[in-house]
mmCIF file of C-alpha atoms in Angstrom:
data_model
loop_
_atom_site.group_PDB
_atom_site.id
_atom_site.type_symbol
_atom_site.label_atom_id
_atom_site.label_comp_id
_atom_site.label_asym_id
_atom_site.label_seq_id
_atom_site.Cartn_x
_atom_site.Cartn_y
_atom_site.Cartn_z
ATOM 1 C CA UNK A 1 72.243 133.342 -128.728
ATOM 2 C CA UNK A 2 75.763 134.447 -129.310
ATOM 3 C CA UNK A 3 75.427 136.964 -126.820
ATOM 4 C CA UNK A 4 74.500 135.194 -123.979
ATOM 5 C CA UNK A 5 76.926 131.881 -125.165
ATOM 6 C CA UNK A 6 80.007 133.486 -126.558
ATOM 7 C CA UNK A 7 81.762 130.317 -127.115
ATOM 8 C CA UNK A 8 79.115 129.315 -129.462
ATOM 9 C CA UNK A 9 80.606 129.121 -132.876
ATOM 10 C CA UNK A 10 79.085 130.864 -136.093
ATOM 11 C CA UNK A 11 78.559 128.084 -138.051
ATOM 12 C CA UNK A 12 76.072 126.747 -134.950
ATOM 13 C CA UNK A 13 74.875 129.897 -134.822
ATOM 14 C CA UNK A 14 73.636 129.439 -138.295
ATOM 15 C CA UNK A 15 72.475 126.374 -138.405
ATOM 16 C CA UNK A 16 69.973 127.344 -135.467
ATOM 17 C CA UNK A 17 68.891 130.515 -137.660
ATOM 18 C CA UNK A 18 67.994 128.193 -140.447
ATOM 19 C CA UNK A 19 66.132 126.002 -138.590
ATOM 20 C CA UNK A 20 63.910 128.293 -136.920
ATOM 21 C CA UNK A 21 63.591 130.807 -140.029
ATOM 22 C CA UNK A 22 64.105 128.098 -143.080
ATOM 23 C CA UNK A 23 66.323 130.279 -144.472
ATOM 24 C CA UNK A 24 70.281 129.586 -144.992
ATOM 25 C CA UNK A 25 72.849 131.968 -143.385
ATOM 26 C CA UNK A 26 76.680 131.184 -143.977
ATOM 27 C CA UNK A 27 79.086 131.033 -140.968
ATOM 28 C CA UNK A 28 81.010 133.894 -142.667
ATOM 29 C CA UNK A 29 78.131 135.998 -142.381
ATOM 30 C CA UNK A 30 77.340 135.680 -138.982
ATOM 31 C CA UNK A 31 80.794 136.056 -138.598
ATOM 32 C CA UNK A 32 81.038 139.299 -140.005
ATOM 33 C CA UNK A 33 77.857 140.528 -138.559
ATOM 34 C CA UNK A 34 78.722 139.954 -134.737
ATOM 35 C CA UNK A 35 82.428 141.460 -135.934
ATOM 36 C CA UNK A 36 80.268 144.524 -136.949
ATOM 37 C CA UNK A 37 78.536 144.534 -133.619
ATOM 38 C CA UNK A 38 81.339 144.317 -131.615
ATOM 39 C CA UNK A 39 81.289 141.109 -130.875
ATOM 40 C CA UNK A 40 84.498 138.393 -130.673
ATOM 41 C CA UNK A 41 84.394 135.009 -130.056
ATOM 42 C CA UNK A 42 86.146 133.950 -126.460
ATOM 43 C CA UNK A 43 89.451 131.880 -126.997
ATOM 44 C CA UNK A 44 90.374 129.666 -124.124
ATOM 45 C CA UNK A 45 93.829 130.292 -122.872
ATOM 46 C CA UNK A 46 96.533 128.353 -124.338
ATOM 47 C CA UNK A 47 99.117 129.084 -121.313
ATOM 48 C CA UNK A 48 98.993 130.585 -118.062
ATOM 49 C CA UNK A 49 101.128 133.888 -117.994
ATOM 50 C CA UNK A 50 104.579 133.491 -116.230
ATOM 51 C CA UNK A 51 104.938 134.771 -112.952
ATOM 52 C CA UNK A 52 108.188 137.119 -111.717
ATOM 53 C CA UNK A 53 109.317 134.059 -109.859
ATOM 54 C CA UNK A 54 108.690 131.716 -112.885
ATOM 55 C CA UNK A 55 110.253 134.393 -115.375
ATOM 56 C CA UNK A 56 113.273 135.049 -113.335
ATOM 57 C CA UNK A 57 113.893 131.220 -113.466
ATOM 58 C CA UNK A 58 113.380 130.785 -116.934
ATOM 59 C CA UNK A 59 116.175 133.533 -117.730
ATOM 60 C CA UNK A 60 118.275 131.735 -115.143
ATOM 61 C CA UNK A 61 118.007 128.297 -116.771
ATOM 62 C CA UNK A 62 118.329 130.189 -120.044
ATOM 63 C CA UNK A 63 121.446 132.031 -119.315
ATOM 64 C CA UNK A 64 122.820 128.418 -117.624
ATOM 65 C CA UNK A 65 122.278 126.979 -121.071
ATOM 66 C CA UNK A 66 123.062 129.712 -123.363
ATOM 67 C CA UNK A 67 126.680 127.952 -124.512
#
């Protein structure tokens, strides 16, 4: 499940485990377990990265400002 879906987050993860095995599993564990694995959850990007163009404006408007 969390490898095929690896924006799925633990604690559904566990909640799926104890409804197919009646047993309860804490977020933390599953957690730890696909850490152990080699496993990371996949962040979405907060920003895009800059590009030259947009970096050598930024320093420009920076450097306009800087007083």
């Amino acid at each position: 499940m969390a490898v095929t879906d690896r924006s799925i987050t633990s604690r559904t993860v566990a909640q799926h485990i104890e409804s197919v095995t009646h047993h309860s599993v804490s977020a933390r564990t599953i957690r730890r377990r696909l850490q152990q694995s080699g496993l990371s959850a996949r962040r979405p990007l907060l920003c895009l990265t800059l590009t030259q163009n947009h970096g050598r404006l930024h320093r420009q408007w920076c450097h306009e400002r800087r007083m």
